Short mmCIF file of N, CA and C in Angstrom, two decimals:
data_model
loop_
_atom_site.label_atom_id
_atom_site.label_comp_id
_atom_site.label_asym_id
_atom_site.label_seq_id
_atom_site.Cartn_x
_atom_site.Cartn_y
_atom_site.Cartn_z
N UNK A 1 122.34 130.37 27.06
CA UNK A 1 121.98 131.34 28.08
C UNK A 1 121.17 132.43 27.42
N UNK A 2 119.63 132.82 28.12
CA UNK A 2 119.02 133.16 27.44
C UNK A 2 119.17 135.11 28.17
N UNK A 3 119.42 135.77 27.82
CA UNK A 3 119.36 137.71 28.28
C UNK A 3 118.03 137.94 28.24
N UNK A 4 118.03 139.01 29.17
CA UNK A 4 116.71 139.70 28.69
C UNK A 4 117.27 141.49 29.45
N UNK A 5 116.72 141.78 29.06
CA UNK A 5 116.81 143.58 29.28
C UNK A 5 115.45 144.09 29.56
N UNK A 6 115.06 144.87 30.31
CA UNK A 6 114.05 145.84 30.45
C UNK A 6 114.78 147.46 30.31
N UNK A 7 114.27 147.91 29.04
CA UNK A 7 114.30 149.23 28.90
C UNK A 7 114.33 150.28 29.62
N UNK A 8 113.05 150.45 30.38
CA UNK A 8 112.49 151.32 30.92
C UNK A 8 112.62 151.30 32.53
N UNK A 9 113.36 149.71 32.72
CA UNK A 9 113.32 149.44 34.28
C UNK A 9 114.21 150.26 35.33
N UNK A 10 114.07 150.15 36.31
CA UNK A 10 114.98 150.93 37.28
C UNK A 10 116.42 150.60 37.00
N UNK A 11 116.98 149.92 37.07
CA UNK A 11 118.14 149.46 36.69
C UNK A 11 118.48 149.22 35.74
N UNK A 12 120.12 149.72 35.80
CA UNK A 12 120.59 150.12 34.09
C UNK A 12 120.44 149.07 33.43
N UNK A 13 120.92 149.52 31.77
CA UNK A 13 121.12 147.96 31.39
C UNK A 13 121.81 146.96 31.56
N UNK A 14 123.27 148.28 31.83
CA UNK A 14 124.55 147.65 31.72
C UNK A 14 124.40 146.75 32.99
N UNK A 15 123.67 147.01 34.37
CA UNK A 15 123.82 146.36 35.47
C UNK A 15 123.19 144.70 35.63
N UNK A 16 121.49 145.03 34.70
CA UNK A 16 120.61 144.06 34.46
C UNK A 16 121.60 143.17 33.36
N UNK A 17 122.81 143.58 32.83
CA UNK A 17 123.50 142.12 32.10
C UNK A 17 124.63 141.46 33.17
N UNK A 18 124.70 142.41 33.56
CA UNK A 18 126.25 141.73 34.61
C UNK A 18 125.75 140.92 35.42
N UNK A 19 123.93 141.63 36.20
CA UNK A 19 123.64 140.53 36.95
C UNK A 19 122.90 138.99 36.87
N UNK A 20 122.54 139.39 35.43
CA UNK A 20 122.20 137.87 34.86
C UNK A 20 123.13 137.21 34.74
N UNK A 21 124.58 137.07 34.29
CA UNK A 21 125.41 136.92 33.55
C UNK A 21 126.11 136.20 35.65
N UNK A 22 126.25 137.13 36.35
CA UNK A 22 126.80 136.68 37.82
C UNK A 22 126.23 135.21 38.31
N UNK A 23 124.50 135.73 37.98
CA UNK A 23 123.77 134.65 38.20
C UNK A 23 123.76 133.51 37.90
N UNK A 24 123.99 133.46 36.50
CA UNK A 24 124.31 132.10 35.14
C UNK A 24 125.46 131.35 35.83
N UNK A 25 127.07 132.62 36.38
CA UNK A 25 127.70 131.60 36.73
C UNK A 25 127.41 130.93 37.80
N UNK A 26 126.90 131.61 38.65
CA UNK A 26 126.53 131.06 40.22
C UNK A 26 125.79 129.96 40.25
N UNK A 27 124.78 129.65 38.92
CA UNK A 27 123.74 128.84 39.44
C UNK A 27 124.69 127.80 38.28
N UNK A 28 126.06 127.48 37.47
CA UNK A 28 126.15 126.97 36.88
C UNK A 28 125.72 126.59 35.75
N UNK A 29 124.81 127.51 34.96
CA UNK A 29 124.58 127.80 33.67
C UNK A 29 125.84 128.51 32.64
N UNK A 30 126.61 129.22 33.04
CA UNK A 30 128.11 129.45 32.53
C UNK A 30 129.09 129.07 33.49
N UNK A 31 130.25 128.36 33.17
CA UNK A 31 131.25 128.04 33.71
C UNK A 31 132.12 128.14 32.79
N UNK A 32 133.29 128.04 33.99
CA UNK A 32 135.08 128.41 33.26
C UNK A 32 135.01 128.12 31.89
N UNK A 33 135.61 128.84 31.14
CA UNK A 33 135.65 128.60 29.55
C UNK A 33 134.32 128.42 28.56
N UNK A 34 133.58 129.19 29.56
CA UNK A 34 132.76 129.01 28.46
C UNK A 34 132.67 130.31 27.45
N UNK A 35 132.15 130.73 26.29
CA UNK A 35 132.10 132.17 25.71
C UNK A 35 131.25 132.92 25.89
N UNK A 36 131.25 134.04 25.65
CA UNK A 36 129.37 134.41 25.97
C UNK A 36 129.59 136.04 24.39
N UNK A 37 128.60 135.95 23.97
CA UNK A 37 128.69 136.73 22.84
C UNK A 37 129.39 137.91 22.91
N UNK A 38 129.79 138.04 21.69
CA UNK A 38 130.70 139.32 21.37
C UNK A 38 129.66 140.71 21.53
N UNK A 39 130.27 141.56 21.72
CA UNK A 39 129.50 142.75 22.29
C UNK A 39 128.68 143.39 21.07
N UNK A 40 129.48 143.53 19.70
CA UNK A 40 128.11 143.42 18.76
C UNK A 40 127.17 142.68 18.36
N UNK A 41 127.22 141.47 19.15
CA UNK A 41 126.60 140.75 18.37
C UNK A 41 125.46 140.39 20.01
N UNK A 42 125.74 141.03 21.04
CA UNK A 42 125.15 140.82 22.06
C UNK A 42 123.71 141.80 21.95
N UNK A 43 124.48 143.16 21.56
CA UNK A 43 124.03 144.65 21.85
C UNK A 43 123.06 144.23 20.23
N UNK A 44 123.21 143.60 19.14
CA UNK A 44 122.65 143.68 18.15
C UNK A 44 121.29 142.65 18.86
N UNK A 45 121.61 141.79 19.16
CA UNK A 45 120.08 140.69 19.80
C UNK A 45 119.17 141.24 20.52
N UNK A 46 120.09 142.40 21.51
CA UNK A 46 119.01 143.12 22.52
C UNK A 46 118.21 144.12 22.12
N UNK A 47 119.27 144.43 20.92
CA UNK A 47 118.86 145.89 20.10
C UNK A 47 119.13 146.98 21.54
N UNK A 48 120.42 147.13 22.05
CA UNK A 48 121.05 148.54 22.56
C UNK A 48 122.30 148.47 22.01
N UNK A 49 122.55 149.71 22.74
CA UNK A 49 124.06 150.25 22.57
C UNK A 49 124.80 149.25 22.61
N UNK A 50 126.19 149.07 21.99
CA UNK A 50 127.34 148.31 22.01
C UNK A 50 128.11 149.01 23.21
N UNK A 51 128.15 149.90 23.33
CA UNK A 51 128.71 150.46 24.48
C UNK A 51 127.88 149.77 26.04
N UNK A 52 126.96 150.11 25.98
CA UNK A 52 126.35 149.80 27.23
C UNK A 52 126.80 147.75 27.36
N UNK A 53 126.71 147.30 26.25
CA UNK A 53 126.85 145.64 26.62
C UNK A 53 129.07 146.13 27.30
N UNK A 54 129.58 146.53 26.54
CA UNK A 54 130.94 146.66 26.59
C UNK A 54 131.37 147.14 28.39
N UNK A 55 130.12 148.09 29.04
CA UNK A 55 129.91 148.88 30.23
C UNK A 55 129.90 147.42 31.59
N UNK A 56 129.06 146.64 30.67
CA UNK A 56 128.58 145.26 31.44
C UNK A 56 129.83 144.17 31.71
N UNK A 57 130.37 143.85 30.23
CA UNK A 57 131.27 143.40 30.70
C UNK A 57 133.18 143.87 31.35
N UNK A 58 132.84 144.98 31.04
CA UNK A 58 133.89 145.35 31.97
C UNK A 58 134.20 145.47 33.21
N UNK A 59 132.57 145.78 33.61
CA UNK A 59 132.83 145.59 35.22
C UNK A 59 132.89 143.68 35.71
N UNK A 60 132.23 142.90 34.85
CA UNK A 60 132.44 141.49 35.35
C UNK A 60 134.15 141.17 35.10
N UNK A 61 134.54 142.06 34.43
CA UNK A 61 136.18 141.68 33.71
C UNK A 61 136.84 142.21 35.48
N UNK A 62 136.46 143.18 35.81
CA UNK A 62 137.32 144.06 36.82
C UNK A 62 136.85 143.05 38.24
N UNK A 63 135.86 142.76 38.04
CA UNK A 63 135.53 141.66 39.44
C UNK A 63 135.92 140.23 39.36
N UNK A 64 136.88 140.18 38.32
CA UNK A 64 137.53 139.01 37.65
C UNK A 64 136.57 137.74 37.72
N UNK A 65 135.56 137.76 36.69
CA UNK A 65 134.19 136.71 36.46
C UNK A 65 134.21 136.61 35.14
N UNK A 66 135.27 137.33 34.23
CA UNK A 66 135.06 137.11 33.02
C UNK A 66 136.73 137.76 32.84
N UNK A 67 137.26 136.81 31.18
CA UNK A 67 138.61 137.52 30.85
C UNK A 67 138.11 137.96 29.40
N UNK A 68 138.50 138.90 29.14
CA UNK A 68 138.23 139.40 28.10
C UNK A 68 139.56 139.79 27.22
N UNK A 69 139.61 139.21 25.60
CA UNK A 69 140.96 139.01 24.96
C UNK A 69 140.53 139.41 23.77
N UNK A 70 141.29 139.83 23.09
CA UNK A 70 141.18 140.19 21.31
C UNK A 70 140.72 139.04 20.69
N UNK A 71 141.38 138.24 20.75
CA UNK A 71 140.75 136.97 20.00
C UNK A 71 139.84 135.73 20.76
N UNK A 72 139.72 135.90 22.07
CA UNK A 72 138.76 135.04 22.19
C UNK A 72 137.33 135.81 22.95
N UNK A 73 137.85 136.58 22.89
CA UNK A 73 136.54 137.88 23.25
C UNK A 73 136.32 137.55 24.98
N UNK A 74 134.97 137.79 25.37
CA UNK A 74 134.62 137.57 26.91
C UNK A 74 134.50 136.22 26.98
N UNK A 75 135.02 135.92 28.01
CA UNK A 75 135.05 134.19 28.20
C UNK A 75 135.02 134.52 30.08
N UNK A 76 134.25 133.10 30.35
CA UNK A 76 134.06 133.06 31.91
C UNK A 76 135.03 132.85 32.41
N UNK A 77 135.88 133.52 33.46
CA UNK A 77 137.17 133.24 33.65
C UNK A 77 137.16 131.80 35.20
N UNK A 78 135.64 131.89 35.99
CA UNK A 78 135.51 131.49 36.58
C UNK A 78 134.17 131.22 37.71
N UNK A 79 134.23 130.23 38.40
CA UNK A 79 132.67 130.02 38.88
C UNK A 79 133.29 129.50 40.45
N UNK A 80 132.01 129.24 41.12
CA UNK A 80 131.62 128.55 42.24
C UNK A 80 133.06 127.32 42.73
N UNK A 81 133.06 126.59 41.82
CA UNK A 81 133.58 125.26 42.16
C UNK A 81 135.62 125.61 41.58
N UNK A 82 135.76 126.90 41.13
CA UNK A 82 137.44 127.49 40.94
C UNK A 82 138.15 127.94 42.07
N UNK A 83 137.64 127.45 43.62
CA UNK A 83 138.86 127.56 44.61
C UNK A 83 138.10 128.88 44.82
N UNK A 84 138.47 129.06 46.43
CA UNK A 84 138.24 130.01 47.20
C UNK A 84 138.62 131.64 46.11
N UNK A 85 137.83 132.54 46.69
CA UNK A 85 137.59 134.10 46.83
C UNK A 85 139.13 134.96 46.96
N UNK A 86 139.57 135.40 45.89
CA UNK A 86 140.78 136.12 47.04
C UNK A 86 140.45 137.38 48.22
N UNK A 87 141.20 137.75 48.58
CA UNK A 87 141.21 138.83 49.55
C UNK A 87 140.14 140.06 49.20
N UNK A 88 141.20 140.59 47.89
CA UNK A 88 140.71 141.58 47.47
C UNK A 88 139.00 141.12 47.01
N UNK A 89 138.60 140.27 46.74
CA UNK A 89 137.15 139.88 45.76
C UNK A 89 136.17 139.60 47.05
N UNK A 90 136.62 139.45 48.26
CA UNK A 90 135.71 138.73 49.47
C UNK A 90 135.92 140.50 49.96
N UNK A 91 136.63 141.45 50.20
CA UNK A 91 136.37 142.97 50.89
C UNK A 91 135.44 143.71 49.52
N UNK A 92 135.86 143.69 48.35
CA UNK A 92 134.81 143.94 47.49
C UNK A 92 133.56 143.69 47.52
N UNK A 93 133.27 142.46 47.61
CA UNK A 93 131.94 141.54 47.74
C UNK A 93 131.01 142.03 49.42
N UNK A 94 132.37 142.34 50.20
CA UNK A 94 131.55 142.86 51.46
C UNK A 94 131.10 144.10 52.13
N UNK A 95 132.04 144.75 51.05
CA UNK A 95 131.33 146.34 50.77
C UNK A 95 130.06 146.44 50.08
N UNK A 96 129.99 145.64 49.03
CA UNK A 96 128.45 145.75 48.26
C UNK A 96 127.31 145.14 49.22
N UNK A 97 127.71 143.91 49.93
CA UNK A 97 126.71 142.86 50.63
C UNK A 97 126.23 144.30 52.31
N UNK A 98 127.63 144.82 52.53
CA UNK A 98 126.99 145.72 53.82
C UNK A 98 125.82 146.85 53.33
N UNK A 99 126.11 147.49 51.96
CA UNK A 99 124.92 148.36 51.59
C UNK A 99 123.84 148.14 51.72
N UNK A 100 123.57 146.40 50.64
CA UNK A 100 122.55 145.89 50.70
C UNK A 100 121.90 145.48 51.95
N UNK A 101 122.31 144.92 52.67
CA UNK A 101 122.09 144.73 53.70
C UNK A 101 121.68 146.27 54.94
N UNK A 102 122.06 147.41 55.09
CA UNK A 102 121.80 148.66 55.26
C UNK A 102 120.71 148.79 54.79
N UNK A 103 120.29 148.79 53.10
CA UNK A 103 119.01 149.36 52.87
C UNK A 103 118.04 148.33 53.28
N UNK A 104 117.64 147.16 53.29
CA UNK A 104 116.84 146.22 54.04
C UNK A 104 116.86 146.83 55.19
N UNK A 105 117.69 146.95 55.92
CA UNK A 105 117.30 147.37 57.56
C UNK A 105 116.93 148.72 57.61
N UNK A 106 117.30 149.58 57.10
CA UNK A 106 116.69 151.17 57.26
C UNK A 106 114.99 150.75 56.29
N UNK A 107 115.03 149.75 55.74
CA UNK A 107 113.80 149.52 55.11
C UNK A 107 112.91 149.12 56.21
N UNK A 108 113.41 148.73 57.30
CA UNK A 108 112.39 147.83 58.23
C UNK A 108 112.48 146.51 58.55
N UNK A 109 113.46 146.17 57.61
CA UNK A 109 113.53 144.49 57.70
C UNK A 109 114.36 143.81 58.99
N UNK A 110 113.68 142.98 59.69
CA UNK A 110 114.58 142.71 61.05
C UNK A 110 115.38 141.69 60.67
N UNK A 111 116.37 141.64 61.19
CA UNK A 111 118.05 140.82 60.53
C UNK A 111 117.46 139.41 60.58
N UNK A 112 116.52 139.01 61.41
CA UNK A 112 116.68 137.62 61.09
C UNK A 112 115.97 137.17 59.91
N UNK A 113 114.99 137.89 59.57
CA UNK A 113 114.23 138.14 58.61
C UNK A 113 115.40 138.23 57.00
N UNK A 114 116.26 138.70 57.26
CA UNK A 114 116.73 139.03 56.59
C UNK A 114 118.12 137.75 56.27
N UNK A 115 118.75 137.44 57.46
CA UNK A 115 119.36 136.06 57.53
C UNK A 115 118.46 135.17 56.69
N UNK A 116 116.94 135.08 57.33
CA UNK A 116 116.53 133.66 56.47
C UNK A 116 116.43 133.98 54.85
N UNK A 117 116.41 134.99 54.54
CA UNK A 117 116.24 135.65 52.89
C UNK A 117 117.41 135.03 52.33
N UNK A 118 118.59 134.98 52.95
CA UNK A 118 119.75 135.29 52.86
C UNK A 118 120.22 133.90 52.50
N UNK A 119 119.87 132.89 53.35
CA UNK A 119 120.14 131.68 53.47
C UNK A 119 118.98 130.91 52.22
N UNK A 120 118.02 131.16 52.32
CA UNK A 120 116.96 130.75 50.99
C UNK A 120 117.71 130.63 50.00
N UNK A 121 118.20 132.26 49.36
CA UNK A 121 118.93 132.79 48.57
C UNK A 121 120.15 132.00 47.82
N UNK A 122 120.88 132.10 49.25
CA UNK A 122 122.21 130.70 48.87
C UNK A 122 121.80 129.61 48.25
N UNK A 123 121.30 128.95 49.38
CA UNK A 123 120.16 127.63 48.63
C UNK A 123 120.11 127.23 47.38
N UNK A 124 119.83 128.48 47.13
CA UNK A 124 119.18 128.52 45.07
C UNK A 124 120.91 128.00 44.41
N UNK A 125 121.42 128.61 44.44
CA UNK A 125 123.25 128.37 44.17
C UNK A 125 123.53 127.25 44.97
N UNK A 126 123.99 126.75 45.70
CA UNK A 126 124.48 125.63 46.48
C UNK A 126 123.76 124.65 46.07
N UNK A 127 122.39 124.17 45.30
CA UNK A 127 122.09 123.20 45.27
C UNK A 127 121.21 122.40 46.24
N UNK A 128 120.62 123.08 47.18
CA UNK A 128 120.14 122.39 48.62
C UNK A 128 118.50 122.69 48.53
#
């Protein structure tokens, strides 16, 4: 799995790793058990902070997408094909999806417009 970072881009770093890293599992490029580098040795490849990689995976740790252990470091705790969403992870997931969805429409975007984005989108993940 290959990272990349933009410096200077609108979005943090810490966010631009979590969401590559979401992506990898979604599209099945990381799955359950797999490892993904230790935070010095992540933050040393990108050349940033060890903190900021540590920022990244903590929030994938707290959205339970990654377990993170002393000795086996960040590991994917889970993907697509590990059984339904719990409760708490599907009201999480639909607080972030209503924002997004908010700024598209105060942007102008008409919902169906935005359905078919939506459904494309899936697509890419599902395989279709």
């Amino acid at each position: 799995m290959l990272l990349t970072v933009e410096p200077d881009g609108d979005v943090p770093i810490y966010q631009q790793l979590r969401d590559q890293i979401v992506v990898a599992v979604a599209a099945g490029t990381l799955v359950a058990g797999d490892s993904l580098p230790t935070t010095r040795q992540l933050a040393a490849d990108l050349g940033i902070n060890m903190h900021t990689v540590n920022k990244a995976y903590d929030l994938l740790r707290q959205e339970g997408l990654i377990r993170l252990g002393r000795r086996t470091g960040a590991v994917v705790a889970r993907g697509p094909g590990d059984g339904p969403a719990s409760a708490a992870e599907v009201g999480d997931w639909e607080r972030r999806a209503r924002t997004l969805l908010a700024e598209g429409f105060a942007k102008g975007m008409a919902p169906p417009d935005v359905l078919e984005r939506c459904r494309a989108l899936l697509a890419e993940f599902a395989g279709r």
